[in-house]
Short mmCIF file of C-alpha atoms and ligand atoms in Angstrom, two decimals:
data_model
loop_
_atom_site.label_atom_id
_atom_site.label_comp_id
_atom_site.label_asym_id
_atom_site.label_seq_id
_atom_site.Cartn_x
_atom_site.Cartn_y
_atom_site.Cartn_z
CA UNK S 1 -1.03 -31.58 19.48
CA UNK S 2 -4.46 -29.71 19.89
CA UNK S 3 -5.96 -32.28 18.54
CA UNK S 4 -6.27 -34.71 19.92
CA UNK S 5 -9.53 -37.39 20.17
CA UNK S 6 -10.43 -37.85 24.28
CA UNK S 7 -12.05 -40.69 24.23
CA UNK S 8 -9.78 -43.23 22.59
CA UNK S 9 -6.87 -41.82 24.18
CA UNK S 10 -4.84 -44.24 26.72
CA UNK S 11 -2.26 -43.35 29.46
CA UNK S 12 0.57 -44.54 27.13
CA UNK S 13 -0.39 -42.66 24.64
CA UNK S 14 -0.39 -38.69 25.95
CA UNK S 15 3.18 -39.92 27.36
CA UNK S 16 4.40 -41.18 24.26
CA UNK S 17 3.23 -37.75 22.79
CA UNK S 18 3.72 -35.79 25.48
CA UNK S 19 0.76 -34.10 25.68
CA UNK S 20 -0.17 -31.53 27.66
CA UNK S 21 -1.78 -32.71 30.81
CA UNK S 22 -4.16 -30.22 31.40
CA UNK S 23 -4.99 -29.57 27.92
CA UNK S 24 -5.90 -33.52 28.55
CA UNK S 25 -7.52 -32.59 32.30
CA UNK S 26 -10.10 -29.01 30.00
CA UNK S 27 -10.56 -32.09 27.84
CA UNK S 28 -11.98 -33.87 29.75
CA UNK S 29 -13.84 -32.43 31.63
CA UNK S 30 -15.28 -31.09 29.00
CA UNK S 31 -15.99 -34.34 27.62
CA UNK S 32 -17.76 -34.71 31.28
CA UNK S 33 -19.80 -32.66 31.06
CA UNK S 34 -21.36 -33.21 27.75
CA UNK S 35 -21.77 -37.16 28.64
CA UNK S 36 -21.71 -38.36 32.18
CA UNK S 37 -24.99 -36.72 32.95
CA UNK S 38 -26.09 -40.17 30.40
CA UNK S 39 -24.04 -42.78 31.59
CA UNK S 40 -23.56 -41.85 35.12
CA UNK S 41 -20.23 -42.88 36.63
CA UNK S 42 -19.08 -39.65 38.23
CA UNK S 43 -20.09 -39.33 42.33
CA UNK S 44 -17.96 -37.18 42.99
CA UNK S 45 -14.96 -34.17 41.88
CA UNK S 46 -13.05 -32.10 44.04
CA UNK S 47 -12.54 -28.20 42.48
CA UNK S 48 -8.88 -28.24 43.03
CA UNK S 49 -6.19 -27.25 39.47
CA UNK S 50 -4.03 -30.43 40.20
CA UNK S 51 -1.08 -31.22 38.01
CA UNK S 52 -0.16 -34.34 36.17
CA UNK S 53 -1.97 -37.40 34.44
CA UNK S 54 -6.09 -37.39 34.86
CA UNK S 55 -7.22 -41.66 36.48
CA UNK S 56 -10.45 -41.71 38.25
CA UNK S 57 -10.70 -43.88 41.12
CA UNK S 58 -13.41 -46.09 42.88
CA UNK S 59 -14.91 -44.36 46.27
CA UNK S 60 -13.58 -46.77 48.55
CA UNK S 61 -10.06 -45.76 47.75
CA UNK S 62 -9.37 -42.64 50.26
CA UNK S 63 -8.13 -40.02 49.09
CA UNK S 64 -6.80 -37.83 51.63
CA UNK S 65 -9.23 -35.18 51.74
CA UNK S 66 -11.82 -35.85 49.24
CA UNK S 67 -15.37 -37.75 49.39
CA UNK S 68 -14.24 -41.45 50.15
CA UNK S 69 -18.26 -42.17 50.82
CA UNK S 70 -17.79 -46.44 49.38
CA UNK S 71 -21.46 -45.72 47.35
CA UNK S 72 -22.62 -45.40 51.08
CA UNK S 73 -25.14 -42.97 52.75
CA UNK S 74 -23.09 -44.97 56.42
CA UNK S 75 -20.12 -42.68 55.37
CA UNK S 76 -21.66 -39.28 53.47
CA UNK S 77 -19.52 -36.35 54.11
CA UNK S 78 -16.85 -38.64 55.05
CA UNK S 79 -13.00 -37.10 53.51
CA UNK S 80 -10.08 -39.21 55.12
CA UNK S 81 -6.77 -37.72 57.20
CA UNK S 82 -5.18 -40.00 55.14
CA UNK S 83 -4.14 -41.76 51.26
CA UNK S 84 -3.92 -45.40 50.39
CA UNK S 85 -0.73 -46.69 48.65
CA UNK S 86 -1.85 -46.55 45.42
CA UNK S 87 -3.11 -43.02 45.88
CA UNK S 88 0.63 -42.52 47.50
CA UNK S 89 2.40 -43.94 44.34
CA UNK S 90 0.26 -42.75 41.93
CA UNK S 91 1.30 -40.22 43.27
CA UNK S 92 5.08 -40.45 42.67
CA UNK S 93 4.65 -41.26 39.38
CA UNK S 94 2.72 -37.71 38.60
CA UNK S 95 -0.84 -39.59 37.91
CA UNK S 96 -3.82 -37.48 40.28
CA UNK S 97 -7.09 -38.39 40.69
CA UNK S 98 -9.24 -37.05 38.74
CA UNK S 99 -12.54 -37.29 40.53
CA UNK S 100 -14.35 -41.00 42.49
CA UNK S 101 -15.94 -42.73 40.79
CA UNK S 102 -19.99 -44.88 41.48
CA UNK S 103 -19.75 -48.77 42.83
CA UNK S 104 -22.44 -50.78 44.33
CA UNK S 105 -22.56 -50.46 48.30
CA UNK S 106 -19.15 -51.16 49.96
CA UNK S 107 -18.76 -53.48 46.80
CA UNK S 108 -21.12 -55.28 47.40
CA UNK S 109 -22.70 -55.68 43.78
CA UNK S 110 -22.30 -56.55 40.31
CA UNK S 111 -24.43 -54.26 38.42
CA UNK S 112 -23.86 -50.98 40.08
CA UNK S 113 -27.38 -50.24 41.37
CA UNK S 114 -26.60 -50.95 44.99
CA UNK S 115 -25.71 -47.30 44.97
CA UNK S 116 -26.83 -45.01 47.26
CA UNK S 117 -26.72 -42.30 44.89
CA UNK S 118 -28.01 -44.10 41.42
CA UNK S 119 -27.05 -46.47 39.22
CA UNK S 120 -23.94 -45.37 36.75
CA UNK S 121 -25.78 -47.52 33.29
CA UNK S 122 -23.47 -49.51 30.49
CA UNK S 123 -22.42 -46.78 27.58
CA UNK S 124 -22.76 -49.97 25.49
CA UNK S 125 -26.57 -49.74 25.75
CA UNK S 126 -27.73 -47.28 28.75
CA UNK S 127 -30.95 -49.74 29.35
CA UNK S 128 -27.88 -51.98 30.74
CA UNK S 129 -25.74 -52.39 34.09
CA UNK S 130 -22.93 -51.47 33.24
CA UNK S 131 -21.31 -53.74 35.74
CA UNK S 132 -20.81 -54.57 38.92
CA UNK S 133 -18.99 -53.70 41.90
CA UNK S 134 -15.80 -51.53 40.01
CA UNK S 135 -18.88 -49.73 37.41
CA UNK S 136 -18.00 -46.34 37.61
CA UNK S 137 -13.92 -46.58 37.13
CA UNK S 138 -15.35 -49.37 33.34
CA UNK S 139 -18.00 -46.97 32.67
CA UNK S 140 -15.86 -44.24 32.81
CA UNK S 141 -12.58 -45.60 30.95
CA UNK S 142 -15.33 -47.65 28.02
CA UNK S 143 -17.07 -44.12 27.51
CA UNK S 144 -13.95 -41.32 27.67
CA UNK S 145 -14.63 -40.30 31.00
CA UNK S 146 -11.16 -41.09 32.48
CA UNK S 147 -7.46 -42.23 30.84
CA UNK S 148 -7.57 -44.81 33.28
CA UNK S 149 -9.04 -46.00 36.46
CA UNK S 150 -8.33 -47.82 39.43
CA UNK S 151 -11.20 -49.79 40.98
CA UNK S 152 -11.42 -53.83 43.63
CA UNK S 153 -11.57 -56.44 42.84
CA UNK S 154 -13.19 -58.86 46.39
CA UNK S 155 -15.34 -62.61 43.86
CA UNK S 156 -14.90 -59.71 40.66
CA UNK S 157 -15.62 -56.32 40.54
CA UNK S 158 -13.12 -55.74 38.11
CA UNK S 159 -13.35 -57.70 35.37
CA UNK S 160 -16.37 -58.30 35.09
CA UNK S 161 -16.70 -54.50 34.60
CA UNK S 162 -14.57 -54.32 32.25
CA UNK S 163 -15.70 -56.95 30.60
CA UNK S 164 -19.42 -56.03 30.26
CA UNK S 165 -17.95 -52.27 29.28
CA UNK S 166 -15.52 -53.43 26.32
CA UNK S 167 -12.22 -52.68 28.50
CA UNK S 168 -8.42 -54.38 30.44
CA UNK S 169 -9.39 -55.67 34.39
CA UNK S 170 -6.84 -56.92 35.64
CA UNK S 171 -6.81 -58.17 39.42
CA UNK S 172 -3.15 -58.57 40.64
CA UNK S 173 -2.00 -61.82 42.93
CA UNK S 174 -3.35 -61.10 46.64
CA UNK S 175 -0.63 -59.68 48.01
CA UNK S 176 1.06 -57.27 45.13
CA UNK S 177 -1.01 -53.89 45.74
CA UNK S 178 -0.96 -52.81 49.25
CA UNK S 179 -4.49 -53.10 50.89
CA UNK S 180 -4.03 -49.62 53.20
CA UNK S 181 -6.14 -47.29 52.20
CA UNK S 182 -7.90 -49.38 50.65
CA UNK S 183 -11.99 -49.65 52.74
CA UNK S 184 -12.40 -53.56 53.76
CA UNK S 185 -15.05 -55.02 52.15
CA UNK S 186 -13.37 -59.31 52.54
CA UNK S 187 -9.51 -59.28 53.44
CA UNK S 188 -8.35 -61.98 52.21
CA UNK S 189 -10.17 -61.39 48.94
CA UNK S 190 -9.81 -57.64 48.26
CA UNK S 191 -7.10 -56.48 45.20
CA UNK S 192 -7.30 -52.87 44.08
CA UNK S 193 -6.26 -53.09 40.09
CA UNK S 194 -6.82 -50.83 36.26
CA UNK S 195 -9.11 -50.23 34.63
CA UNK S 196 -8.14 -49.38 30.91
CA UNK S 197 -8.76 -48.45 27.46
CA UNK S 198 -5.62 -51.52 26.56
CA UNK S 199 -3.21 -54.10 27.66
CA UNK S 200 -0.52 -51.24 28.00
CA UNK S 201 -1.61 -49.45 30.24
CA UNK S 202 -2.50 -52.32 32.23
CA UNK S 203 1.25 -52.62 32.50
CA UNK S 204 2.09 -49.19 33.62
CA UNK S 205 -0.63 -49.12 36.16
CA UNK S 206 0.85 -52.02 37.26
CA UNK S 207 3.64 -51.17 37.75
CA UNK S 208 3.13 -47.56 39.07
CA UNK S 209 0.95 -49.44 41.80
CA UNK S 210 2.67 -52.57 43.06
CA UNK S 211 4.39 -53.57 45.76
CA UNK S 212 5.59 -54.30 49.47
CA UNK S 213 3.65 -51.62 52.00
CA UNK S 214 4.72 -52.31 55.97
CA UNK S 215 1.94 -50.68 56.00
CA UNK S 216 -0.12 -53.47 54.43
CA UNK S 217 0.78 -56.95 56.12
CA UNK S 218 -0.51 -59.21 53.34
CA UNK S 219 1.28 -56.98 51.12
CA UNK S 220 3.92 -59.44 49.09
CA UNK S 221 7.24 -59.29 50.07
CA UNK S 222 8.48 -59.78 46.22
CA UNK S 223 10.50 -57.42 43.58
CA UNK S 224 8.75 -55.84 41.36
CA UNK S 225 9.00 -56.47 37.45
CA UNK S 226 8.85 -54.01 35.15
CA UNK S 227 5.25 -55.14 33.45
CA UNK S 228 6.03 -53.46 30.50
CA UNK S 229 8.77 -55.81 29.41
CA UNK S 230 5.93 -58.35 28.49
CA UNK S 231 4.79 -56.54 26.03
CA UNK S 232 5.65 -58.91 22.90
CA UNK S 233 3.68 -60.24 20.75
CA UNK S 234 4.44 -64.03 20.67
CA UNK S 235 3.47 -66.33 22.39
CA UNK S 236 4.24 -69.48 20.50
CA UNK S 237 4.72 -72.23 23.78
CA UNK S 238 2.81 -70.68 26.15
CA UNK S 239 0.49 -73.71 26.66
CA UNK S 240 -3.00 -72.91 26.93
CA UNK S 241 -5.83 -74.85 29.49
CA UNK S 242 -9.43 -74.34 29.28
CA UNK S 243 -11.34 -76.11 31.29
CA UNK S 244 -14.02 -77.73 30.88
CA UNK S 245 -16.34 -76.35 34.08
CA UNK S 246 -16.54 -73.11 32.51
CA UNK S 247 -18.01 -73.66 29.55
CA UNK S 248 -21.54 -75.95 30.79
CA UNK S 249 -24.80 -74.96 29.04
CA UNK S 250 -25.40 -71.20 31.52
CA UNK S 251 -22.41 -70.02 29.66
CA UNK S 252 -24.66 -67.93 26.85
CA UNK S 253 -23.57 -69.51 23.09
CA UNK S 254 -22.14 -66.45 21.92
CA UNK S 255 -20.42 -65.45 24.59
CA UNK S 256 -19.09 -69.15 24.09
CA UNK S 257 -17.97 -68.64 20.33
CA UNK S 258 -16.20 -65.83 20.87
CA UNK S 259 -14.11 -67.32 23.86
CA UNK S 260 -13.32 -70.88 21.26
CA UNK S 261 -12.62 -68.18 17.75
CA UNK S 262 -10.13 -66.54 20.51
CA UNK S 263 -9.08 -69.37 21.60
CA UNK S 264 -8.16 -70.66 17.64
CA UNK S 265 -6.28 -67.25 16.48
CA UNK S 266 -3.91 -67.54 19.56
CA UNK S 267 -3.34 -71.16 18.94
CA UNK S 268 -2.68 -70.30 15.24
CA UNK S 269 -0.68 -68.21 16.50
CA UNK S 270 1.77 -71.07 18.48
CA UNK S 271 0.49 -71.21 21.70
CA UNK S 272 -0.38 -75.15 22.98
CA UNK S 273 -4.46 -75.43 23.97
CA UNK S 274 -5.26 -78.44 26.10
CA UNK S 275 -8.07 -79.24 27.97
CA UNK S 276 -7.90 -78.87 31.62
CA UNK S 277 -10.22 -80.13 34.52
CA UNK S 278 -11.23 -77.00 37.46
CA UNK S 279 -12.79 -80.09 39.84
CA UNK S 280 -14.15 -77.48 42.51
CA UNK S 281 -15.78 -74.89 40.54
CA UNK S 282 -18.88 -76.04 41.14
CA UNK S 283 -18.53 -75.24 44.92
CA UNK S 284 -17.40 -71.97 44.12
CA UNK S 285 -20.80 -69.09 44.69
CA UNK S 286 -21.31 -71.17 47.85
CA UNK S 287 -17.65 -70.89 49.29
CA UNK S 288 -17.07 -67.53 48.26
CA UNK S 289 -20.39 -66.22 49.88
CA UNK S 290 -19.52 -67.90 52.95
CA UNK S 291 -16.02 -66.65 53.47
CA UNK S 292 -17.16 -63.09 51.55
CA UNK S 293 -20.39 -62.63 54.07
CA UNK S 294 -18.10 -63.56 57.46
CA UNK S 295 -15.15 -61.06 56.59
CA UNK S 296 -17.36 -58.74 55.29
CA UNK S 297 -19.53 -58.75 58.94
CA UNK S 298 -16.85 -58.19 61.07
CA UNK S 299 -15.24 -55.35 58.99
CA UNK S 300 -18.86 -53.41 58.85
CA UNK S 301 -18.65 -53.13 62.78
CA UNK S 302 -16.45 -50.43 62.23
CA UNK S 303 -19.17 -48.22 60.73
CA UNK S 304 -20.87 -47.42 64.29
CA UNK S 305 -21.54 -43.82 63.80
CA UNK S 306 -18.78 -42.63 66.19
CA UNK S 307 -15.43 -42.70 64.02
CA UNK S 308 -16.61 -42.75 60.35
CA UNK S 309 -19.27 -40.52 58.46
CA UNK S 310 -22.89 -40.26 59.31
CA UNK S 311 -24.52 -40.10 62.83
CA UNK S 312 -28.34 -40.29 63.61
CA UNK S 313 -30.37 -39.69 66.57
CA UNK S 314 -30.59 -42.00 69.57
CA UNK S 315 -31.57 -42.30 73.25
CA UNK S 316 -29.22 -44.26 74.08
CA UNK S 317 -25.75 -45.08 72.43
CA UNK S 318 -27.04 -49.18 71.57
CA UNK S 319 -30.25 -47.63 69.55
CA UNK S 320 -27.98 -44.47 68.43
CA UNK S 321 -25.55 -47.12 66.70
CA UNK S 322 -28.97 -49.13 65.76
CA UNK S 323 -30.58 -45.91 63.92
CA UNK S 324 -26.85 -45.19 62.04
CA UNK S 325 -26.86 -48.31 61.23
CA UNK S 326 -30.73 -48.71 59.83
CA UNK S 327 -30.32 -45.72 57.94
CA UNK S 328 -26.96 -45.54 57.31
CA UNK S 329 -26.58 -49.18 55.44
CA UNK S 330 -28.13 -50.40 52.14
CA UNK S 331 -30.40 -53.31 51.30
CA UNK S 332 -27.22 -55.25 49.82
CA UNK S 333 -25.87 -54.38 52.87
CA UNK S 334 -27.33 -55.93 55.78
CA UNK S 335 -28.15 -59.11 53.95
CA UNK S 336 -24.83 -59.23 53.88
CA UNK S 337 -24.05 -57.63 57.16
CA UNK S 338 -26.40 -60.91 58.50
CA UNK S 339 -25.18 -63.68 56.44
CA UNK S 340 -22.16 -63.60 57.89
CA UNK S 341 -22.72 -63.39 61.48
CA UNK S 342 -25.74 -66.34 60.68
CA UNK S 343 -22.30 -67.82 59.61
CA UNK S 344 -19.64 -67.31 62.13
CA UNK S 345 -21.37 -67.36 64.65
CA UNK S 346 -21.64 -70.62 67.62
CA UNK S 347 -23.06 -73.79 66.67
CA UNK S 348 -23.29 -72.04 62.92
CA UNK S 349 -19.08 -72.04 62.80
CA UNK S 350 -18.33 -75.61 61.54
CA UNK S 351 -21.17 -76.55 58.96
CA UNK S 352 -20.34 -73.24 57.37
CA UNK S 353 -17.69 -70.77 57.66
CA UNK S 354 -14.86 -73.62 58.62
CA UNK S 355 -16.38 -75.85 56.07
CA UNK S 356 -16.00 -72.98 52.99
CA UNK S 357 -12.57 -72.53 54.32
CA UNK S 358 -11.90 -75.90 53.87
CA UNK S 359 -12.90 -76.42 50.38
CA UNK S 360 -11.08 -72.68 49.39
CA UNK S 361 -8.76 -75.10 49.75
CA UNK S 362 -9.67 -77.87 47.59
CA UNK S 363 -9.90 -74.90 44.75
CA UNK S 364 -7.10 -73.53 45.16
CA UNK S 365 -4.98 -77.57 45.25
CA UNK S 366 -6.97 -77.71 41.89
CA UNK S 367 -4.93 -74.36 39.89
CA UNK S 368 -2.18 -75.78 41.70
CA UNK S 369 -2.77 -78.31 40.08
CA UNK S 370 -3.64 -77.22 36.39
CA UNK S 371 -0.49 -75.04 36.61
CA UNK S 372 1.85 -77.66 36.91
CA UNK S 373 0.52 -78.59 33.04
CA UNK S 374 -0.18 -75.01 32.20
CA UNK S 375 1.18 -71.65 31.60
CA UNK S 376 -2.52 -70.03 31.30
CA UNK S 377 -6.21 -70.56 31.62
CA UNK S 378 -8.24 -69.22 29.58
CA UNK S 379 -12.40 -68.86 29.94
CA UNK S 380 -15.28 -66.33 29.76
CA UNK S 381 -15.16 -63.81 32.16
CA UNK S 382 -19.31 -63.53 32.69
CA UNK S 383 -21.62 -66.45 31.78
CA UNK S 384 -23.43 -63.14 30.14
CA UNK S 385 -23.27 -60.19 28.75
CA UNK S 386 -24.45 -56.50 30.62
CA UNK S 387 -27.74 -57.70 31.90
CA UNK S 388 -31.20 -54.75 32.23
CA UNK S 389 -30.73 -52.18 35.35
CA UNK S 390 -33.63 -53.56 37.60
CA UNK S 391 -33.13 -57.27 35.49
CA UNK S 392 -31.41 -58.84 38.50
CA UNK S 393 -32.24 -56.73 41.84
CA UNK S 394 -34.52 -59.31 43.48
CA UNK S 395 -33.39 -62.07 42.80
CA UNK S 396 -29.89 -61.65 44.94
CA UNK S 397 -29.34 -65.28 44.57
CA UNK S 398 -29.55 -64.83 40.26
CA UNK S 399 -27.21 -61.26 40.98
CA UNK S 400 -24.30 -63.95 42.70
CA UNK S 401 -24.88 -66.42 40.37
CA UNK S 402 -23.36 -63.42 37.72
CA UNK S 403 -19.72 -63.94 39.85
CA UNK S 404 -19.44 -67.74 38.65
CA UNK S 405 -16.54 -67.04 36.17
CA UNK S 406 -14.84 -64.77 38.59
CA UNK S 407 -14.57 -65.78 41.79
CA UNK S 408 -12.84 -69.10 41.82
CA UNK S 409 -9.85 -66.32 40.91
CA UNK S 410 -10.20 -64.66 44.32
CA UNK S 411 -10.28 -67.56 46.77
CA UNK S 412 -6.83 -69.11 44.65
CA UNK S 413 -5.47 -65.88 45.78
CA UNK S 414 -4.19 -65.80 42.04
CA UNK S 415 -4.42 -63.16 39.00
CA UNK S 416 -6.46 -62.39 36.14
CA UNK S 417 -7.54 -60.08 33.49
CA UNK S 418 -10.29 -59.52 31.62
CA UNK S 419 -9.78 -57.65 28.22
CA UNK S 420 -12.20 -57.24 24.38
CA UNK S 421 -12.92 -60.33 22.56
CA UNK S 422 -15.98 -59.41 20.38
CA UNK S 423 -19.45 -58.41 20.69
CA UNK S 424 -23.20 -60.08 20.68
CA UNK S 425 -25.05 -60.02 17.43
CA UNK S 426 -27.06 -56.56 20.10
CA UNK S 427 -23.43 -55.26 20.03
CA UNK S 428 -22.63 -56.06 23.38
CA UNK S 429 -19.31 -56.40 24.25
CA UNK S 430 -18.40 -60.19 25.90
CA UNK S 431 -15.01 -60.83 28.33
CA UNK S 432 -11.68 -63.00 27.98
CA UNK S 433 -10.51 -64.46 30.91
CA UNK S 434 -7.13 -65.15 31.25
CA UNK S 435 -5.40 -66.33 35.08
CA UNK S 436 -2.07 -67.72 35.77
CA UNK S 437 -0.83 -68.96 38.79
CA UNK S 438 0.03 -66.41 41.69
CA UNK S 439 2.52 -63.98 41.05
CA UNK S 440 2.67 -64.73 37.10
CA UNK S 441 1.48 -61.84 35.97
CA UNK S 442 3.46 -61.53 33.02
CA UNK S 443 2.71 -64.45 30.54
CA UNK S 444 -0.85 -62.74 31.06
CA UNK S 445 0.72 -59.84 29.37
CA UNK S 446 2.25 -61.67 27.25
CA UNK S 447 -0.59 -63.71 26.30
CA UNK S 448 -3.61 -60.82 26.50
CA UNK S 449 -1.05 -58.31 24.17
CA UNK S 450 -0.05 -61.05 22.01
CA UNK S 451 -4.30 -61.79 21.10
CA UNK S 452 -5.04 -58.05 20.92
CA UNK S 453 -2.67 -56.92 18.91
CA UNK S 454 -4.54 -59.95 16.39
CA UNK S 455 -7.47 -57.98 17.15
CA UNK S 456 -8.92 -54.25 17.37
CA UNK S 457 -11.65 -54.99 19.78
CA UNK S 458 -10.39 -52.89 21.95
CA UNK S 459 -10.44 -49.92 19.66
CA UNK S 460 -13.90 -49.77 19.46
CA UNK S 461 -15.81 -47.43 20.93
CA UNK S 462 -19.11 -46.66 21.77
CA UNK S 463 -21.67 -44.19 20.88
CA UNK S 464 -23.77 -42.49 23.13
CA UNK S 465 -26.78 -40.75 22.54
N1 LIG U 1 -19.85 -59.13 43.13
C1 LIG U 1 -19.70 -59.57 43.92
C2 LIG U 1 -20.37 -60.11 45.23
O1 LIG U 1 -20.89 -59.21 45.01
C3 LIG U 1 -18.22 -59.13 44.17
C4 LIG U 1 -17.50 -58.21 44.42
C5 LIG U 1 -16.06 -57.23 44.28
O2 LIG U 1 -15.74 -58.03 43.51
N2 LIG U 1 -16.02 -56.58 44.69
O3 LIG U 1 -19.59 -59.55 46.01
#
C-alpha cells in the first residue's frame, strides 16, 4: 500500500484502493519539495494539518482564512472571511484544499505569465508556458504535484492549459457550478471546473461541485445527474459534428492531424461523423474581448484599497485609490480596464458593447442550430501546442488569438472538455475539445471516456529534469 507512485495517482484510484490520505498528502509534499522549484505551480500553502483527499485550488477561489490573491499585488495578504460554495461542497465530500496554484492576474491571460509572482513552467518543456489562466492548476496536475485541481474558465482558461499540459479540463455549462466565492472576472462567462488526470476524475469532481446555490443568482436549479454513470465505453450512434470553421489554415498541421485521427477512431467505434457549420465563429475574439473587458472593468471597480488587500499612500482619498490601483494592478489588468471602460462609455456603448451582445446571440444561435443535428462537436482546443515563455508577451493580439477555439463556448454558455489526443514530434501535448448542448455534460463524458479507453495519451507523464 505504501508503494504507490504519486505522479500517476488519480482520485478514483485513491478511493478505490482506500489509500491513506494522510500518506498521500505526505508523498505529495515530498514530490512538491523536489519538483515545484522547476514547475512553479504553487503560490501558497497553509501549514495546517487537515485530513482528506487533497486538491489544488486556483488562487481566485476563496478559501476561508487562507491567502487568496488572484496572483495580483492588489490582493496581497487577503484572506477571505468565507469559503466559496465549491470549497464548502468539497469539504462535505472530505476533499481538502491543498495549496493555491498560480494563474494569470485576475485570470486575464493565456500563458500564466501575467502572474504578479512568477510564470509557471510547462512540465513537458520547462521553456514553454503551461497555458492560462489556470496554468498553475494544469501544470500541477500534469507533473503529479496535485492529484487534481479546480480552475476557472471565462474564455478557455481551464481547457487551453489542460490541452498545453496533456491533462483533462472541463468547463461546465454556465450555471451548473456556483460562482459564489469565485473572484469575478466576467460574470456572464465565468465557470469553475475540474482539471484532472483522467475523464473519470473529472466526472467525480463535477458531481461534487455542481448544483443550485441560492448565493449565486445565475446558478441553475436543475437536478444534478451522477456523471460517473456516463463513464461508459460506447459511442455507437452518437452524432459528432465537425465545424469547418475550426480547421482553417491558422491551425497547426500536427494539431489538425491528431484531431482528425481522433475523429477517425471515434468513427470506427460507431460514432456518426457529420460536417457542420458555425458561421459566426470568426467573430469570437472580437465579441469576447468587448464583453469580457466590459464586465471586468465593472467587477474590478471594487478593488479600491479600502475593502480588500493592500492600500497605497495618498494625500486625498482619490489619490490613495489611484495610487493603490496604479501600483496594485499589472499591465494586462490595466489594459483590460481601459478597454472595458472605453467600450461602455457614452458614445461607444452602442457601437461596441451593444453590438457585441447582439453578435453573442448569433453565436449562440449557431450552436442551437448545430445541436439540432448533432449530439456533440469536436474541434482542437487550441490552434497550436504550448508556445515559448516570452514569445507572445509583447503582442497582446496574438495572445488573444490563441483563445480562438475556446471562447465561443463561453459566449454560448455551453459545456466543453479538453482531453489529451496525442503529442507533437517535439513531445508537446495536443488537446481535443468536445462541446455539447447546455446541461448535457453526459454526452461529453461518454464520448471522452470512450476515446480515452482506446488510447494511452493520458497515461504518459512528463520527465522533469
Ligand atoms: N485567455 C482568455 C483571456 O485572457 C481567457 C481567460 C479565462 O478564461 N479566464 O481572457
